[in-house]
CSV table of N, CA, C and O in Angstrom, one decimal:
chain,number,residue,atom,x,y,z
A,22,GLN,N,5.2,-14.8,0.8
A,22,GLN,CA,6.0,-14.4,-0.4
A,22,GLN,C,5.6,-15.2,-1.6
A,22,GLN,O,5.5,-14.7,-2.7
A,23,LYS,N,5.5,-16.5,-1.4
A,23,LYS,CA,5.2,-17.4,-2.5
A,23,LYS,C,3.9,-17.1,-3.3
A,23,LYS,O,3.9,-17.2,-4.5
A,24,VAL,N,2.9,-16.6,-2.6
A,24,VAL,CA,1.7,-16.3,-3.3
A,24,VAL,C,1.6,-14.8,-3.7
A,24,VAL,O,0.6,-14.4,-4.2
A,25,GLY,N,2.6,-14.0,-3.4
A,25,GLY,CA,2.7,-12.6,-3.8
A,25,GLY,C,2.0,-11.6,-2.9
A,25,GLY,O,1.9,-10.5,-3.3
A,26,VAL,N,1.7,-12.0,-1.7
A,26,VAL,CA,1.1,-11.1,-0.7
A,26,VAL,C,2.2,-10.2,-0.1
A,26,VAL,O,2.1,-9.0,0.0
A,27,MET,N,3.3,-10.8,0.3
A,27,MET,CA,4.4,-10.1,0.9
A,27,MET,C,5.5,-10.2,-0.1
A,27,MET,O,5.9,-11.3,-0.5
A,28,THR,N,6.1,-9.0,-0.4
A,28,THR,CA,7.1,-9.0,-1.4
A,28,THR,C,8.5,-8.5,-0.9
A,28,THR,O,9.5,-8.7,-1.5
A,29,GLY,N,8.5,-8.0,0.3
A,29,GLY,CA,9.8,-7.5,0.9
A,29,GLY,C,10.1,-6.1,0.5
A,29,GLY,O,9.3,-5.5,-0.3
A,30,ASP,N,11.2,-5.6,0.9
A,30,ASP,CA,11.6,-4.2,0.6
A,30,ASP,C,12.3,-4.2,-0.8
A,30,ASP,O,12.2,-5.2,-1.5
A,31,GLU,N,12.9,-3.1,-1.1
A,31,GLU,CA,13.4,-2.9,-2.5
A,31,GLU,C,14.6,-3.9,-2.7
A,31,GLU,O,14.9,-4.1,-3.9
A,32,LYS,N,15.1,-4.5,-1.7
A,32,LYS,CA,16.2,-5.5,-1.8
A,32,LYS,C,15.7,-6.9,-1.7
A,32,LYS,O,16.4,-7.8,-1.7
A,33,GLY,N,14.4,-7.0,-1.5
A,33,GLY,CA,13.8,-8.3,-1.3
A,33,GLY,C,13.8,-8.9,0.1
A,33,GLY,O,13.4,-10.0,0.3
A,34,ASN,N,14.2,-8.1,1.1
A,34,ASN,CA,14.3,-8.5,2.5
A,34,ASN,C,12.9,-8.4,3.1
A,34,ASN,O,12.2,-7.4,2.9
A,35,PHE,N,12.6,-9.3,4.0
A,35,PHE,CA,11.3,-9.4,4.6
A,35,PHE,C,11.2,-8.4,5.8
A,35,PHE,O,10.2,-7.8,6.0
A,36,ASN,N,12.2,-8.3,6.6
A,36,ASN,CA,12.2,-7.4,7.8
A,36,ASN,C,11.1,-7.6,8.7
A,36,ASN,O,10.3,-6.7,9.0
A,37,PRO,N,10.9,-8.8,9.3
A,37,PRO,CA,9.7,-9.0,10.1
A,37,PRO,C,9.6,-8.2,11.4
A,37,PRO,O,8.5,-8.0,11.9
A,38,ASP,N,10.7,-7.6,11.9
A,38,ASP,CA,10.6,-6.8,13.1
A,38,ASP,C,10.5,-5.3,12.8
A,38,ASP,O,10.3,-4.5,13.8
A,39,LYS,N,10.4,-4.9,11.6
A,39,LYS,CA,10.3,-3.5,11.2
A,39,LYS,C,8.8,-3.1,11.2
A,39,LYS,O,7.9,-3.9,10.9
A,40,ALA,N,8.5,-1.9,11.7
A,40,ALA,CA,7.2,-1.4,11.7
A,40,ALA,C,6.7,-1.3,10.2
A,40,ALA,O,7.4,-1.0,9.3
A,41,VAL,N,5.4,-1.6,10.0
A,41,VAL,CA,4.8,-1.6,8.7
A,41,VAL,C,4.2,-0.2,8.5
A,41,VAL,O,3.4,0.3,9.3
A,42,THR,N,4.4,0.4,7.3
A,42,THR,CA,3.9,1.7,7.1
A,42,THR,C,2.5,1.6,6.4
A,42,THR,O,2.1,0.5,5.9
A,43,ARG,N,1.7,2.6,6.4
A,43,ARG,CA,0.4,2.6,5.8
A,43,ARG,C,0.5,2.3,4.3
A,43,ARG,O,-0.3,1.5,3.7
A,44,ALA,N,1.5,2.8,3.6
A,44,ALA,CA,1.7,2.5,2.2
A,44,ALA,C,2.0,1.0,2.0
A,44,ALA,O,1.5,0.3,1.1
A,45,GLU,N,2.9,0.5,2.8
A,45,GLU,CA,3.2,-1.0,2.7
A,45,GLU,C,2.0,-1.8,3.0
A,45,GLU,O,1.8,-2.8,2.3
A,46,MET,N,1.2,-1.4,4.0
A,46,MET,CA,0.0,-2.2,4.3
A,46,MET,C,-1.0,-2.2,3.1
A,46,MET,O,-1.7,-3.2,2.9
A,47,ALA,N,-1.1,-1.1,2.4
A,47,ALA,CA,-2.0,-1.0,1.3
A,47,ALA,C,-1.5,-2.0,0.2
A,47,ALA,O,-2.4,-2.6,-0.4
A,48,VAL,N,-0.2,-2.1,0.0
A,48,VAL,CA,0.3,-3.1,-0.9
A,48,VAL,C,-0.1,-4.5,-0.5
A,48,VAL,O,-0.6,-5.3,-1.3
A,49,VAL,N,0.1,-4.8,0.8
A,49,VAL,CA,-0.2,-6.1,1.3
A,49,VAL,C,-1.7,-6.4,1.1
A,49,VAL,O,-2.1,-7.5,0.6
A,50,MET,N,-2.6,-5.5,1.5
A,50,MET,CA,-4.0,-5.7,1.4
A,50,MET,C,-4.5,-5.8,0.0
A,50,MET,O,-5.3,-6.7,-0.3
A,51,ALA,N,-3.9,-5.0,-0.9
A,51,ALA,CA,-4.3,-5.1,-2.3
A,51,ALA,C,-3.9,-6.5,-2.9
A,51,ALA,O,-4.7,-7.1,-3.6
A,52,ASN,N,-2.7,-6.9,-2.5
A,52,ASN,CA,-2.3,-8.2,-3.0
A,52,ASN,C,-3.1,-9.4,-2.4
A,52,ASN,O,-3.5,-10.3,-3.1
A,53,LEU,N,-3.4,-9.3,-1.1
A,53,LEU,CA,-4.2,-10.3,-0.4
A,53,LEU,C,-5.6,-10.4,-1.0
A,53,LEU,O,-6.1,-11.5,-1.1
A,54,LEU,N,-6.2,-9.3,-1.3
A,54,LEU,CA,-7.5,-9.3,-1.8
A,54,LEU,C,-7.6,-9.4,-3.4
A,54,LEU,O,-8.6,-9.3,-4.0
A,55,ASP,N,-6.4,-9.5,-4.0
A,55,ASP,CA,-6.3,-9.7,-5.4
A,55,ASP,C,-7.0,-8.5,-6.2
A,55,ASP,O,-7.6,-8.7,-7.2
A,56,LEU,N,-6.8,-7.3,-5.6
A,56,LEU,CA,-7.3,-6.1,-6.3
A,56,LEU,C,-6.5,-5.9,-7.6
A,56,LEU,O,-5.3,-6.0,-7.6
A,57,LYS,N,-7.1,-5.5,-8.6
A,57,LYS,CA,-6.5,-5.2,-9.9
A,57,LYS,C,-5.9,-3.8,-9.9
A,57,LYS,O,-6.5,-2.9,-10.5
A,58,VAL,N,-4.7,-3.7,-9.3
A,58,VAL,CA,-4.1,-2.4,-9.1
A,58,VAL,C,-3.8,-1.7,-10.4
A,58,VAL,O,-3.8,-0.5,-10.4
A,59,GLU,N,-3.6,-2.4,-11.5
A,59,GLU,CA,-3.3,-1.8,-12.7
A,59,GLU,C,-4.4,-0.9,-13.2
A,59,GLU,O,-4.2,0.0,-14.0
A,60,ASN,N,-5.6,-1.1,-12.7
A,60,ASN,CA,-6.8,-0.3,-13.1
A,60,ASN,C,-6.8,1.0,-12.3
A,60,ASN,O,-7.7,1.9,-12.5
A,61,TYR,N,-5.9,1.2,-11.3
A,61,TYR,CA,-5.9,2.4,-10.5
A,61,TYR,C,-4.7,3.3,-10.6
A,61,TYR,O,-4.5,4.3,-9.8
A,62,TYR,N,-3.9,3.1,-11.7
A,62,TYR,CA,-2.8,4.1,-11.9
A,62,TYR,C,-3.3,5.4,-12.2
A,62,TYR,O,-4.2,5.6,-13.0
A,63,GLY,N,-2.9,6.4,-11.5
A,63,GLY,CA,-3.3,7.8,-11.6
A,63,GLY,C,-4.6,8.1,-11.0
A,63,GLY,O,-5.1,9.2,-11.2
A,64,ALA,N,-5.2,7.2,-10.2
A,64,ALA,CA,-6.5,7.4,-9.6
A,64,ALA,C,-6.5,7.8,-8.2
A,64,ALA,O,-7.6,8.1,-7.6
A,65,SER,N,-5.3,7.9,-7.6
A,65,SER,CA,-5.3,8.3,-6.1
A,65,SER,C,-5.6,9.7,-5.9
A,65,SER,O,-5.0,10.6,-6.6
A,66,PRO,N,-6.4,10.1,-5.0
A,66,PRO,CA,-6.7,11.5,-4.7
A,66,PRO,C,-5.6,12.1,-3.7
A,66,PRO,O,-5.6,13.3,-3.5
A,67,PHE,N,-4.7,11.2,-3.3
A,67,PHE,CA,-3.7,11.6,-2.3
A,67,PHE,C,-2.4,12.1,-2.9
A,67,PHE,O,-1.9,11.4,-3.7
A,68,LYS,N,-2.0,13.3,-2.6
A,68,LYS,CA,-0.8,13.9,-3.2
A,68,LYS,C,0.5,13.5,-2.5
A,68,LYS,O,1.5,13.8,-3.1
A,69,ASP,N,0.4,12.8,-1.4
A,69,ASP,CA,1.6,12.5,-0.6
A,69,ASP,C,2.1,11.1,-0.8
A,69,ASP,O,3.0,10.6,-0.1
A,70,VAL,N,1.4,10.3,-1.6
A,70,VAL,CA,1.7,8.9,-1.8
A,70,VAL,C,2.8,8.7,-2.8
A,70,VAL,O,2.7,9.2,-3.9
A,71,PRO,N,3.9,8.0,-2.5
A,71,PRO,CA,4.9,7.7,-3.5
A,71,PRO,C,4.4,6.9,-4.7
A,71,PRO,O,3.4,6.2,-4.6
A,72,GLN,N,5.0,7.1,-5.9
A,72,GLN,CA,4.5,6.5,-7.1
A,72,GLN,C,4.4,5.0,-7.0
A,72,GLN,O,3.4,4.4,-7.5
A,73,TRP,N,5.3,4.3,-6.3
A,73,TRP,CA,5.3,2.9,-6.2
A,73,TRP,C,4.1,2.4,-5.5
A,73,TRP,O,3.6,1.3,-5.7
A,74,ALA,N,3.6,3.2,-4.6
A,74,ALA,CA,2.4,2.7,-3.7
A,74,ALA,C,1.1,3.3,-4.2
A,74,ALA,O,0.0,2.8,-3.8
A,75,SER,N,1.1,4.3,-5.1
A,75,SER,CA,-0.1,5.0,-5.5
A,75,SER,C,-1.2,4.1,-6.0
A,75,SER,O,-2.4,4.2,-5.5
A,76,PRO,N,-1.0,3.2,-6.9
A,76,PRO,CA,-2.1,2.4,-7.4
A,76,PRO,C,-2.7,1.4,-6.3
A,76,PRO,O,-3.9,1.1,-6.3
A,77,TYR,N,-1.8,1.0,-5.4
A,77,TYR,CA,-2.3,0.1,-4.3
A,77,TYR,C,-3.1,0.9,-3.3
A,77,TYR,O,-4.2,0.4,-2.9
A,78,VAL,N,-2.7,2.1,-3.0
A,78,VAL,CA,-3.5,2.9,-2.1
A,78,VAL,C,-4.8,3.3,-2.7
A,78,VAL,O,-5.8,3.2,-2.1
A,79,ALA,N,-4.7,3.7,-4.0
A,79,ALA,CA,-6.0,4.0,-4.7
A,79,ALA,C,-6.9,2.9,-4.8
A,79,ALA,O,-8.1,3.1,-4.6
A,80,ALA,N,-6.4,1.7,-5.0
A,80,ALA,CA,-7.3,0.5,-5.1
A,80,ALA,C,-7.9,0.2,-3.7
A,80,ALA,O,-9.2,-0.1,-3.6
A,81,CYS,N,-7.2,0.3,-2.7
A,81,CYS,CA,-7.7,0.1,-1.3
A,81,CYS,C,-8.7,1.2,-1.0
A,81,CYS,O,-9.8,0.9,-0.4
A,82,TYR,N,-8.4,2.4,-1.3
A,82,TYR,CA,-9.3,3.5,-1.0
A,82,TYR,C,-10.6,3.4,-1.8
A,82,TYR,O,-11.7,3.5,-1.2
A,83,ALA,N,-10.6,3.0,-3.1
A,83,ALA,CA,-11.8,2.9,-3.9
A,83,ALA,C,-12.6,1.7,-3.4
A,83,ALA,O,-13.8,1.8,-3.6
A,84,ASN,N,-12.0,0.7,-2.8
A,84,ASN,CA,-12.8,-0.4,-2.3
A,84,ASN,C,-13.1,-0.4,-0.8
A,84,ASN,O,-13.5,-1.4,-0.2
A,85,GLY,N,-12.9,0.8,-0.2
A,85,GLY,CA,-13.3,1.0,1.2
A,85,GLY,C,-12.5,0.3,2.2
A,85,GLY,O,-12.9,0.1,3.4
A,86,ILE,N,-11.2,0.0,1.9
A,86,ILE,CA,-10.3,-0.7,2.8
A,86,ILE,C,-9.5,0.3,3.6
A,86,ILE,O,-9.1,0.0,4.7
A,87,THR,N,-9.2,1.5,3.1
A,87,THR,CA,-8.4,2.4,3.8
A,87,THR,C,-9.0,3.8,3.6
A,87,THR,O,-9.9,4.0,2.7
A,88,ALA,N,-8.5,4.8,4.3
A,88,ALA,CA,-9.0,6.2,4.2
A,88,ALA,C,-7.8,7.1,4.3
A,88,ALA,O,-6.7,6.7,4.8
A,89,GLY,N,-7.9,8.3,3.8
A,89,GLY,CA,-6.8,9.2,4.0
A,89,GLY,C,-6.9,9.9,5.3
A,89,GLY,O,-7.8,9.8,6.1
A,90,THR,N,-5.9,10.8,5.6
A,90,THR,CA,-5.9,11.6,6.8
A,90,THR,C,-6.6,12.9,6.5
A,90,THR,O,-6.9,13.7,7.4
A,91,SER,N,-6.8,13.2,5.2
A,91,SER,CA,-7.6,14.3,4.7
A,91,SER,C,-8.1,14.0,3.3
A,91,SER,O,-7.8,12.9,2.8
A,92,ALA,N,-8.7,14.9,2.6
A,92,ALA,CA,-9.2,14.6,1.3
A,92,ALA,C,-8.0,14.5,0.3
A,92,ALA,O,-8.1,13.8,-0.7
A,93,THR,N,-6.8,15.0,0.6
A,93,THR,CA,-5.7,14.9,-0.3
A,93,THR,C,-4.4,14.4,0.3
A,93,THR,O,-3.4,14.3,-0.4
A,94,THR,N,-4.5,13.9,1.5
A,94,THR,CA,-3.3,13.3,2.2
A,94,THR,C,-3.6,12.0,2.7
A,94,THR,O,-4.7,11.7,3.1
A,95,TYR,N,-2.6,11.1,2.7
A,95,TYR,CA,-2.7,9.7,3.2
A,95,TYR,C,-1.8,9.4,4.3
A,95,TYR,O,-2.1,8.5,5.1
A,96,ASN,N,-0.7,10.1,4.5
A,96,ASN,CA,0.3,9.8,5.5
A,96,ASN,C,0.9,8.4,5.2
A,96,ASN,O,0.8,7.5,6.1
A,97,PRO,N,1.5,8.2,4.1
A,97,PRO,CA,2.0,6.9,3.7
A,97,PRO,C,3.1,6.3,4.5
A,97,PRO,O,3.2,5.1,4.6
A,98,ASN,N,3.8,7.2,5.2
A,98,ASN,CA,4.9,6.7,6.1
A,98,ASN,C,4.5,6.5,7.5
A,98,ASN,O,5.3,6.1,8.3
A,99,GLY,N,3.3,6.8,7.8
A,99,GLY,CA,2.8,6.5,9.2
A,99,GLY,C,2.7,5.0,9.4
A,99,GLY,O,2.5,4.2,8.5
A,100,ASN,N,3.0,4.7,10.7
A,100,ASN,CA,3.0,3.2,11.0
A,100,ASN,C,1.6,2.7,11.2
A,100,ASN,O,0.8,3.4,11.8
A,101,VAL,N,1.4,1.5,10.8
A,101,VAL,CA,0.2,0.8,11.1
A,101,VAL,C,0.2,0.3,12.5
A,101,VAL,O,1.2,-0.2,13.0
A,102,LYS,N,-0.8,0.5,13.2
A,102,LYS,CA,-0.9,0.1,14.6
A,102,LYS,C,-1.9,-1.0,14.8
A,102,LYS,O,-2.9,-1.1,14.1
A,103,ALA,N,-1.5,-1.9,15.6
A,103,ALA,CA,-2.3,-3.1,15.9
A,103,ALA,C,-3.6,-2.8,16.7
A,103,ALA,O,-3.7,-1.9,17.4
């Protein structure tokens, strides 16, 4: 949290035992890799990504870190599997 990689939920809670969604992981990866997400607002090809996650998903997608489940869907609420 101190370096900005993990920010917690909307209330600031970390929730270490909660499953991580694909959208949440995109935020973590974009922060970890210091991707300039401000350059990706409105750039996501995925229609099912919530606004708060869209630039993070777009940045990860553009940099080859993640893929969609189709050309226009991402499944942002799907759980990340180890």
